[in-house]
Amino acid sequence: MADETSDGVELVGVQVNEDTCIGAGQCEMLEEDTFYVDDDTVIAGVIGTGMLPRDRAQKVVDTCPSRAITIVEPAAEEEQ
Amino acid sequence: MSSTAAVNLHNPAVFQAGIPHEVFAEMRATPGLTWSPEHDGTRGFWSVTRYDDLVTVSRDMSTYSSGVGHIQIYDIDEDALEARASMIDMDPPVHTRLRRIISSAFTPRHVKKYKGAIQARVGACLDELEAAGGGNWVDVVAKPIPIGVICDLMGVPEQDHNYLIGLTDHLVAGTGAEPLEPTAYGNTTELRLLPFNSPAAWAMSQYATELADVRRAAPEDDLITKLIEAEIDGERLATEEFANFFRLMIFAGNETTRSSMAHLALYLEQFPDAFAAAQLDRSLIPALTDEVIRYSSAILYFRRTVTAPTELSGTALDVGDKVVMWYCSANFDEAYFPDPYAFRADRPTAPPHAAFGGGGAHFCLGASLARLEIAELISDVLNRDLSFASIGQPEFVESNFVNGIEHLEVTL
C-alpha cells in the first residue's frame, strides 16, 4: 500500500482496531481528513484515501490512548 | 528509598508549594516502585512515578482495577464505594457503556462547535480583568471559564454556575486538612458515604436531582437530557447513578482546566520566551497548550488496586495492593521529556504527556475540550499582548490530588 506523493513523500495506509478503540478522538484531532469518530458508535474509522505520510501516521499511532491504530505495512498488504 | 517526603505522599502538606519535583525525580531514579507504609490506619501503597510504568498500569485495566477499591489513596468502605460510584470508579465493560452515553459530545469534531461560546467566555473574563487593572486571576479568569463551558454542555443555567463553583471548591478542600461542618448545606448523610467525605457532594447530588426533574418535564438539547433518557441494557440510570454522573462531569470538567488556567498566569511570568515564540508563530499554540497541560499536571494522581499477583518494574505486587499513578511525575520523566523542567512552546506532542492519563479506557473524556479552552485563553492573551506589572505568590490548594491554585493576584 506504499505510495508516494508527487514530491516523493512516502504514504502509508492506516487502520483502526474497532475492538480496542475508545473513541477519544485523538486521531481525529490530528488528522481530521483521515479519521472520523462515528456519532452513534463513538468508534473511529478511516475516511478518504486512508493514506498519510509515514511520519504523520506514526504520530497518530503514538498518540492513540488505546493503541488502536496501526500502519498497514506495504509487505503485509501484498500478502493479502 | 528513604526520603521522608516520598513516603509521606499521602500528606497534602508535601504539595503545599506545588509539585515536589525533587522528590519525584529521586523516586524515578530508584529501581522498582516506592513503598509508602501504613498511615492513620490506612494500608500503605506503591507509587508509580515513571512514564512507562504509568502507561502499563493505565492500560492493563483487568490487573489494575478502578472498580475494586477506591481511586484515591485513602480507603473507604464497600457501601461508601458503591454510594459514590460513577464511571471513573468502574472497569470495562460497565464503564464503556456509561461513557458512550455522552462521549460523542466530546470528540474533537463536536468540541469545535463550542469554539465561539468559549471565545466569548474567555473574552468577557479578560475584559473584566483589564477593566479592573488586574485582580485574583483564579477568580476572574481560571474559575469562570471552565465551569461556564461544562455547565453549558450539561445544561446548567448561568445563574447557578457560581453555586457549583462553590461546591467544587469544597470538594477539593475535602481532600486537604479542613473539612466543612458535617451538616453544611443541610446534609444528613453520613460523611463516609459521600465523595471526598464532603457535604458539598451531597448538595451537588441534590442540585442534580432537582435539575433532572426539570428536564424530564421539558427536555433540552443538553447532556442532562441525554443522561436521563439514556438506556443501558434497557434500563435508565437510577437517581443516584445520574447524580454521581453529574457530579463527576462538573468536577472533572471544571477543576482540572481551572488548575491549568491558573498555572498559565504563572508561566506567562516565568517563561515569557515560550509565549513570545507563540506570539510570533501562532501555529505553536497547540503545542504550547499541551505544554501548559503537561507542566501543570492538574490531577496529581489516580490510584488502582491490584486484582491478580503481578510484577511491575521488578516490584512484586499482590492482590489488594494499592498502586498510585503520579501523573505529575510521569510528565517530567527525563526518558520521555528531555530537559523536563524546561517550559517549551515547541516540545514534541508525541508521545503524549500523561496529564490526560496514560491511555486505556479512562483516558480523559474532556481532553479535546480542555485543549480548546486553554488554547483560546492563550490566543486571547496573545491578542491583547497581556502582561503583568506584578504577580503575587500563588496560594496552592492544600491537596495531594489536584494541583490547584486558590489565589493568584496579578496587576496589569
XYZ file of C-alpha atoms in Angstrom:
492
model
C 0.000 0.000 0.000
C 3.098 2.215 -0.005
C 2.645 5.135 -2.274
C 4.267 8.446 -2.935
C 3.043 11.970 -3.383
C 4.288 13.928 -6.371
C 7.112 15.349 -4.248
C 8.310 11.930 -3.194
C 6.875 11.685 0.369
C 6.168 8.078 1.319
C 2.492 7.466 2.046
C 1.245 4.597 4.180
C -2.203 3.248 5.000
C -3.685 3.299 8.490
C -6.313 1.141 10.172
C -8.339 1.246 13.404
C -8.977 -1.753 15.643
C -12.657 -1.239 16.472
C -12.484 -3.577 19.451
C -9.919 -1.511 21.316
C -10.903 1.996 20.142
C -12.411 4.066 22.978
C -13.453 6.986 20.798
C -11.157 9.503 22.459
C -10.805 11.131 19.046
C -7.103 11.947 19.281
C -6.700 10.635 15.721
C -9.498 12.899 14.515
C -7.812 15.813 16.278
C -4.518 15.197 14.480
C -5.784 14.081 11.054
C -9.395 15.068 10.520
C -9.337 14.207 6.802
C -8.318 10.618 7.569
C -10.146 9.720 10.798
C -13.748 10.209 11.796
C -15.347 9.240 15.106
C -18.848 7.946 14.487
C -21.567 9.737 16.484
C -23.526 6.613 17.360
C -20.842 4.027 17.995
C -18.233 6.590 19.178
C -15.614 4.461 17.417
C -13.088 5.869 14.968
C -12.980 4.860 11.331
C -10.759 5.686 8.381
C -12.155 8.042 5.725
C -10.888 9.460 2.451
C -7.920 7.734 0.895
C -6.781 6.414 4.275
C -3.227 7.321 3.326
C -0.860 9.554 5.291
C 2.809 10.486 5.125
C 4.629 7.964 7.309
C 5.752 10.483 9.966
C 2.214 11.805 10.447
C 0.796 8.280 10.530
C 3.356 7.328 13.181
C 2.392 10.351 15.280
C -1.244 9.237 15.258
C -0.184 5.700 16.202
C 1.903 7.039 19.108
C -0.844 9.369 20.310
C -3.775 6.936 20.330
C -4.549 6.270 24.022
C -5.814 2.748 23.340
C -3.175 1.826 20.756
C -5.968 1.034 18.348
C -4.288 2.426 15.245
C -1.723 0.618 13.141
C 0.169 1.389 9.968
C -0.560 -1.020 7.153
C 2.914 -2.019 6.004
C 3.317 -2.498 2.259
C 4.630 -6.074 2.699
C 1.628 -7.078 4.806
C -0.661 -5.661 2.156
C 0.948 -7.691 -0.622
C 0.466 -10.935 1.293
C -3.274 -10.496 1.427
C 14.132 4.817 49.069
C 14.425 6.580 52.370
C 13.228 10.103 51.568
C 10.707 11.135 54.205
C 8.801 13.237 51.701
C 8.444 10.262 49.337
C 6.894 8.041 51.974
C 4.609 10.849 53.101
C 2.935 11.427 49.749
C -0.445 10.743 51.358
C 0.029 14.029 53.204
C -1.281 17.117 51.340
C 1.352 19.253 53.081
C 4.020 17.683 50.846
C 2.355 19.547 47.947
C 1.929 22.837 49.762
C 4.372 24.713 47.488
C 3.410 22.893 44.296
C 4.636 19.588 42.850
C 7.677 18.403 44.862
C 9.749 17.700 41.748
C 12.948 16.755 43.535
C 11.107 14.061 45.490
C 9.652 12.527 42.340
C 12.961 12.777 40.441
C 14.603 10.742 43.189
C 11.805 8.169 43.053
C 12.054 7.864 39.261
C 15.781 7.232 39.565
C 15.228 4.463 42.122
C 14.589 0.997 40.628
C 11.198 -0.594 41.308
C 8.184 1.123 42.846
C 8.377 3.210 46.010
C 6.522 1.948 49.073
C 4.711 4.331 51.402
C 3.853 2.463 54.616
C 0.580 2.386 56.506
C -0.595 5.727 57.843
C -3.581 6.684 60.016
C -4.661 3.040 59.989
C -4.824 3.003 56.178
C -2.934 0.354 54.229
C 0.316 1.501 52.561
C 0.674 1.986 48.813
C 3.084 1.699 45.908
C 3.980 4.800 43.912
C 4.343 4.602 40.131
C 6.493 7.527 39.022
C 7.946 6.589 35.609
C 6.070 7.174 32.350
C 6.497 3.580 31.098
C 5.105 2.065 34.284
C 2.239 4.541 34.398
C 1.230 3.614 30.849
C 1.381 -0.096 31.735
C -0.886 0.370 34.746
C -3.304 2.639 32.869
C -3.822 0.189 30.007
C -3.982 -3.083 31.945
C -7.391 -2.432 33.425
C -8.049 -6.038 34.450
C -4.903 -6.283 36.613
C -5.071 -2.688 37.864
C -8.704 -2.063 38.643
C -10.646 1.160 39.130
C -13.717 -0.755 40.274
C -12.037 -2.648 43.116
C -11.064 -0.322 45.959
C -11.039 3.439 45.899
C -9.350 5.523 43.168
C -7.837 7.802 45.795
C -5.145 6.797 48.269
C -7.373 6.629 51.341
C -9.564 3.564 51.698
C -13.309 3.655 52.100
C -15.905 1.023 52.962
C -17.663 -1.050 50.300
C -21.001 0.686 50.860
C -19.314 4.072 50.509
C -17.654 2.969 47.272
C -20.994 1.902 45.917
C -22.744 5.074 47.027
C -20.354 7.329 45.121
C -19.627 5.163 42.084
C -19.530 6.898 38.718
C -17.851 5.634 35.562
C -14.457 6.777 36.797
C -14.757 4.181 39.586
C -15.633 1.345 37.211
C -13.905 -1.041 34.831
C -14.914 -2.051 31.315
C -17.414 -3.192 30.142
C -19.740 -1.284 32.524
C -17.527 1.784 32.283
C -17.647 1.644 28.497
C -21.451 1.563 28.358
C -21.749 4.577 30.651
C -19.061 6.570 28.864
C -20.716 6.041 25.494
C -23.872 7.835 26.668
C -22.071 11.140 26.471
C -18.720 10.599 24.782
C -19.816 11.708 21.319
C -20.252 15.255 22.695
C -16.525 15.373 23.487
C -14.941 14.275 20.211
C -12.690 16.887 18.577
C -15.221 17.486 15.792
C -18.073 18.161 18.233
C -15.940 20.218 20.546
C -15.148 22.623 17.697
C -18.805 23.658 17.758
C -18.285 25.186 21.198
C -15.423 27.366 19.999
C -17.458 30.559 19.586
C -19.039 30.233 23.033
C -15.642 29.544 24.589
C -14.115 32.587 22.885
C -16.940 34.735 24.227
C -16.400 33.476 27.805
C -12.627 33.959 27.571
C -13.077 37.450 26.130
C -15.519 38.516 28.840
C -13.213 37.345 31.634
C -10.147 39.074 30.201
C -12.209 42.236 29.606
C -13.126 42.219 33.279
C -9.518 41.712 34.340
C -8.327 44.539 32.091
C -11.081 46.901 33.204
C -10.076 46.363 36.830
C -6.364 46.653 36.075
C -5.838 43.162 37.498
C -7.227 41.059 40.329
C -7.249 37.461 41.522
C -6.521 35.625 38.250
C -8.105 32.474 39.680
C -11.456 34.108 40.492
C -11.652 36.369 37.461
C -10.279 34.053 34.739
C -9.440 30.476 35.750
C -12.649 29.629 37.604
C -15.461 31.095 35.477
C -14.324 29.853 32.048
C -14.282 26.067 32.590
C -17.354 25.973 34.843
C -19.219 28.066 32.286
C -18.260 25.772 29.438
C -19.070 22.479 31.170
C -22.328 23.897 32.554
C -23.327 24.968 29.033
C -22.744 21.431 27.779
C -24.590 19.864 30.696
C -27.456 22.350 30.542
C -26.951 24.096 33.891
C -28.443 27.614 33.903
C -25.974 30.513 34.043
C -27.248 31.814 37.384
C -26.227 28.547 39.084
C -22.606 28.478 37.901
C -21.231 30.225 40.981
C -23.105 27.857 43.272
C -21.424 24.901 41.552
C -18.017 26.606 41.694
C -18.512 26.935 45.453
C -19.427 23.275 45.808
C -16.449 22.007 43.794
C -14.164 24.273 45.846
C -15.379 22.451 48.930
C -14.902 19.046 47.313
C -11.279 19.869 46.647
C -10.854 21.330 50.110
C -12.214 17.990 51.326
C -9.015 16.304 50.161
C -7.000 18.595 52.377
C -6.948 19.192 56.085
C -10.038 21.258 56.893
C -13.408 19.663 56.107
C -16.739 21.511 56.186
C -19.168 21.093 59.056
C -20.889 17.701 58.592
C -24.310 19.354 58.367
C -23.305 22.035 55.835
C -25.886 22.599 53.061
C -28.398 20.721 55.225
C -26.600 17.424 54.701
C -27.996 14.468 56.625
C -25.901 11.693 55.014
C -23.004 10.097 56.872
C -19.848 11.765 55.579
C -18.066 8.473 54.927
C -20.681 7.726 52.256
C -20.021 10.984 50.388
C -17.347 11.640 47.741
C -14.384 13.479 49.282
C -16.300 12.848 52.562
C -17.810 16.253 51.892
C -21.321 17.622 52.484
C -20.775 19.609 49.262
C -21.063 16.323 47.352
C -24.487 15.812 48.921
C -25.523 19.321 47.907
C -24.420 18.678 44.343
C -26.445 15.465 44.192
C -29.500 17.333 45.446
C -28.988 20.006 42.810
C -28.572 17.395 40.069
C -31.711 15.542 41.090
C -33.796 18.705 41.002
C -32.437 19.723 37.615
C -33.136 16.241 36.230
C -36.781 16.628 37.272
C -36.946 19.910 35.363
C -35.505 18.250 32.232
C -37.831 15.258 32.464
C -40.730 17.693 32.209
C -39.064 19.784 29.487
C -36.215 18.021 27.628
C -33.473 20.135 26.053
C -30.568 19.502 23.701
C -28.065 19.043 26.532
C -26.155 16.305 28.338
C -28.505 16.232 31.325
C -31.336 15.286 28.991
C -29.086 12.729 27.280
C -28.243 11.143 30.616
C -31.808 10.906 31.888
C -33.055 9.490 28.590
C -30.196 7.008 28.074
C -30.889 3.320 28.468
C -28.252 0.794 29.496
C -29.445 -2.765 28.852
C -32.970 -1.410 28.673
C -32.756 0.460 31.965
C -32.432 4.150 32.687
C -29.918 5.494 35.177
C -31.174 5.429 38.755
C -31.390 8.760 40.584
C -28.109 8.179 42.422
C -26.361 6.981 39.254
C -27.420 10.133 37.464
C -26.361 12.344 40.367
C -22.953 10.660 40.544
C -22.505 11.092 36.796
C -23.446 14.760 37.044
C -21.017 15.347 39.903
C -18.196 13.671 38.001
C -18.826 15.805 34.927
C -18.956 19.073 36.867
C -15.892 18.254 38.942
C -13.778 16.833 36.122
C -14.820 19.458 33.601
C -14.151 22.299 35.925
C -11.469 21.720 38.495
C -8.870 20.366 36.078
C -8.970 23.033 33.379
C -9.214 25.644 36.120
C -5.905 24.459 37.590
C -4.155 24.584 34.228
C -5.554 28.055 33.528
C -4.443 29.241 36.957
C -0.910 27.994 36.325
C -0.953 29.626 32.893
C -0.620 33.047 34.562
C 2.454 31.861 36.451
C 4.002 30.520 33.260
C 3.365 33.813 31.449
C 5.538 35.441 34.061
C 8.103 32.657 34.491
C 8.558 31.581 30.866
C 7.974 34.670 28.703
C 10.113 33.267 25.860
C 7.665 30.436 25.173
C 4.767 32.886 24.867
C 6.841 35.308 22.792
C 7.578 32.450 20.389
C 3.867 31.684 20.054
C 3.142 35.387 19.591
C 5.381 35.349 16.525
C 4.218 31.974 15.267
C 0.612 31.193 16.181
C 0.946 27.662 14.803
C 2.803 26.907 18.078
C -0.365 27.418 20.145
C -1.452 23.730 20.121
C 1.978 22.593 21.337
C 2.101 25.427 23.884
C -1.347 24.397 25.111
C -0.152 20.849 25.722
C 2.932 22.201 27.448
C 0.716 24.145 29.873
C -1.286 20.977 30.482
C 1.842 18.821 30.988
C 3.593 21.317 33.206
C 0.555 21.972 35.415
C -0.467 18.291 35.715
C -3.845 19.306 37.138
C -4.692 15.873 38.528
C -1.691 14.705 40.513
C -2.588 11.026 40.760
C -5.168 8.299 40.449
C -4.957 5.013 42.271
C -5.616 1.491 41.013
C -5.992 -1.719 43.033
C -4.250 -4.952 42.015
C -6.598 -7.857 41.205
C -4.041 -10.618 40.464
C -0.430 -11.214 41.529
C 1.897 -9.435 39.120
C 5.199 -7.627 38.828
C 5.960 -4.085 37.760
C 9.477 -2.733 37.226
C 10.814 -5.592 39.325
C 8.454 -4.977 42.242
C 6.186 -7.908 43.094
C 2.569 -6.858 43.580
C -0.099 -8.816 45.386
C -3.894 -8.865 45.224
C -5.300 -5.827 47.000
C -2.116 -3.769 46.693
C -2.714 -0.081 46.103
C -0.854 1.362 43.129
C -0.765 5.144 42.798
C -0.004 6.655 39.393
C 1.668 10.031 39.824
C 0.901 11.872 36.587
C 2.848 14.847 37.945
C 5.948 12.642 37.939
C 5.479 10.789 34.632
C 5.041 14.175 32.934
C 8.570 15.076 33.974
C 10.153 11.699 33.218
C 13.535 12.523 31.674
C 13.319 9.428 29.483
C 10.311 10.839 27.608
C 10.535 14.584 28.103
C 14.118 15.741 27.562
C 15.011 18.658 29.819
C 11.647 18.132 31.543
C 11.600 21.298 33.644
C 12.114 23.496 30.590
C 8.802 25.014 29.512
C 8.812 24.970 25.725
C 6.371 26.163 23.085
C 7.829 23.669 20.624
C 8.012 20.489 22.687
C 7.017 17.497 20.527
C 3.485 16.325 21.372
C 4.132 12.655 20.639
C 4.494 10.593 22.674
C 1.775 12.494 24.523
C 2.097 13.761 28.085
C 0.226 11.823 30.750
C -1.929 14.644 32.113
C -4.960 13.111 30.354
C -3.922 9.714 31.687
C -1.626 7.013 30.433
C -4.158 5.685 27.933
C -6.720 2.939 28.268
C -10.449 3.267 28.820
C -10.183 6.062 31.378
C -8.314 8.448 29.070
C -9.670 11.922 29.847
C -13.059 12.298 28.183
C -12.693 16.061 28.101
C -9.190 16.216 26.619
C -10.257 17.979 23.427
C -12.495 20.381 25.319
C -9.744 21.258 27.798
C -7.276 21.819 24.969
C -9.680 24.122 23.152
C -10.438 26.186 26.267
C -6.779 26.626 27.138
C -5.769 27.327 23.529
C -8.454 30.036 23.291
C -7.245 31.591 26.527
C -3.662 31.624 25.224
C -4.813 33.122 21.898
C -6.715 35.920 23.563
C -3.875 36.639 25.990
C -1.555 36.942 22.987
C -4.051 39.066 21.029
C -4.187 41.534 23.904
C -0.443 41.288 24.471
C -1.355 40.796 28.121
C 1.488 41.114 30.575
C 1.622 41.588 34.318
C 3.155 44.592 36.054
C 3.335 42.362 39.097
C 2.229 38.915 40.171
C 1.759 37.712 43.738
C 2.815 34.474 45.380
C 0.401 31.678 44.407
C -1.606 30.153 47.244
C -1.841 26.457 46.392
C -4.853 24.317 47.262
C -3.789 22.040 50.078
C -4.268 18.737 48.294
C -2.187 15.809 47.097
C -4.841 15.035 44.466
C -5.297 18.248 42.468
C -2.594 20.771 41.641
C -4.856 23.734 42.262
C -4.176 27.384 42.961
C -6.542 29.144 45.314
C -5.350 32.698 44.825
C -3.004 34.466 42.427
C -3.054 38.257 42.473
C -1.964 39.998 39.277
C -1.741 43.654 38.289
C -1.630 44.755 34.667
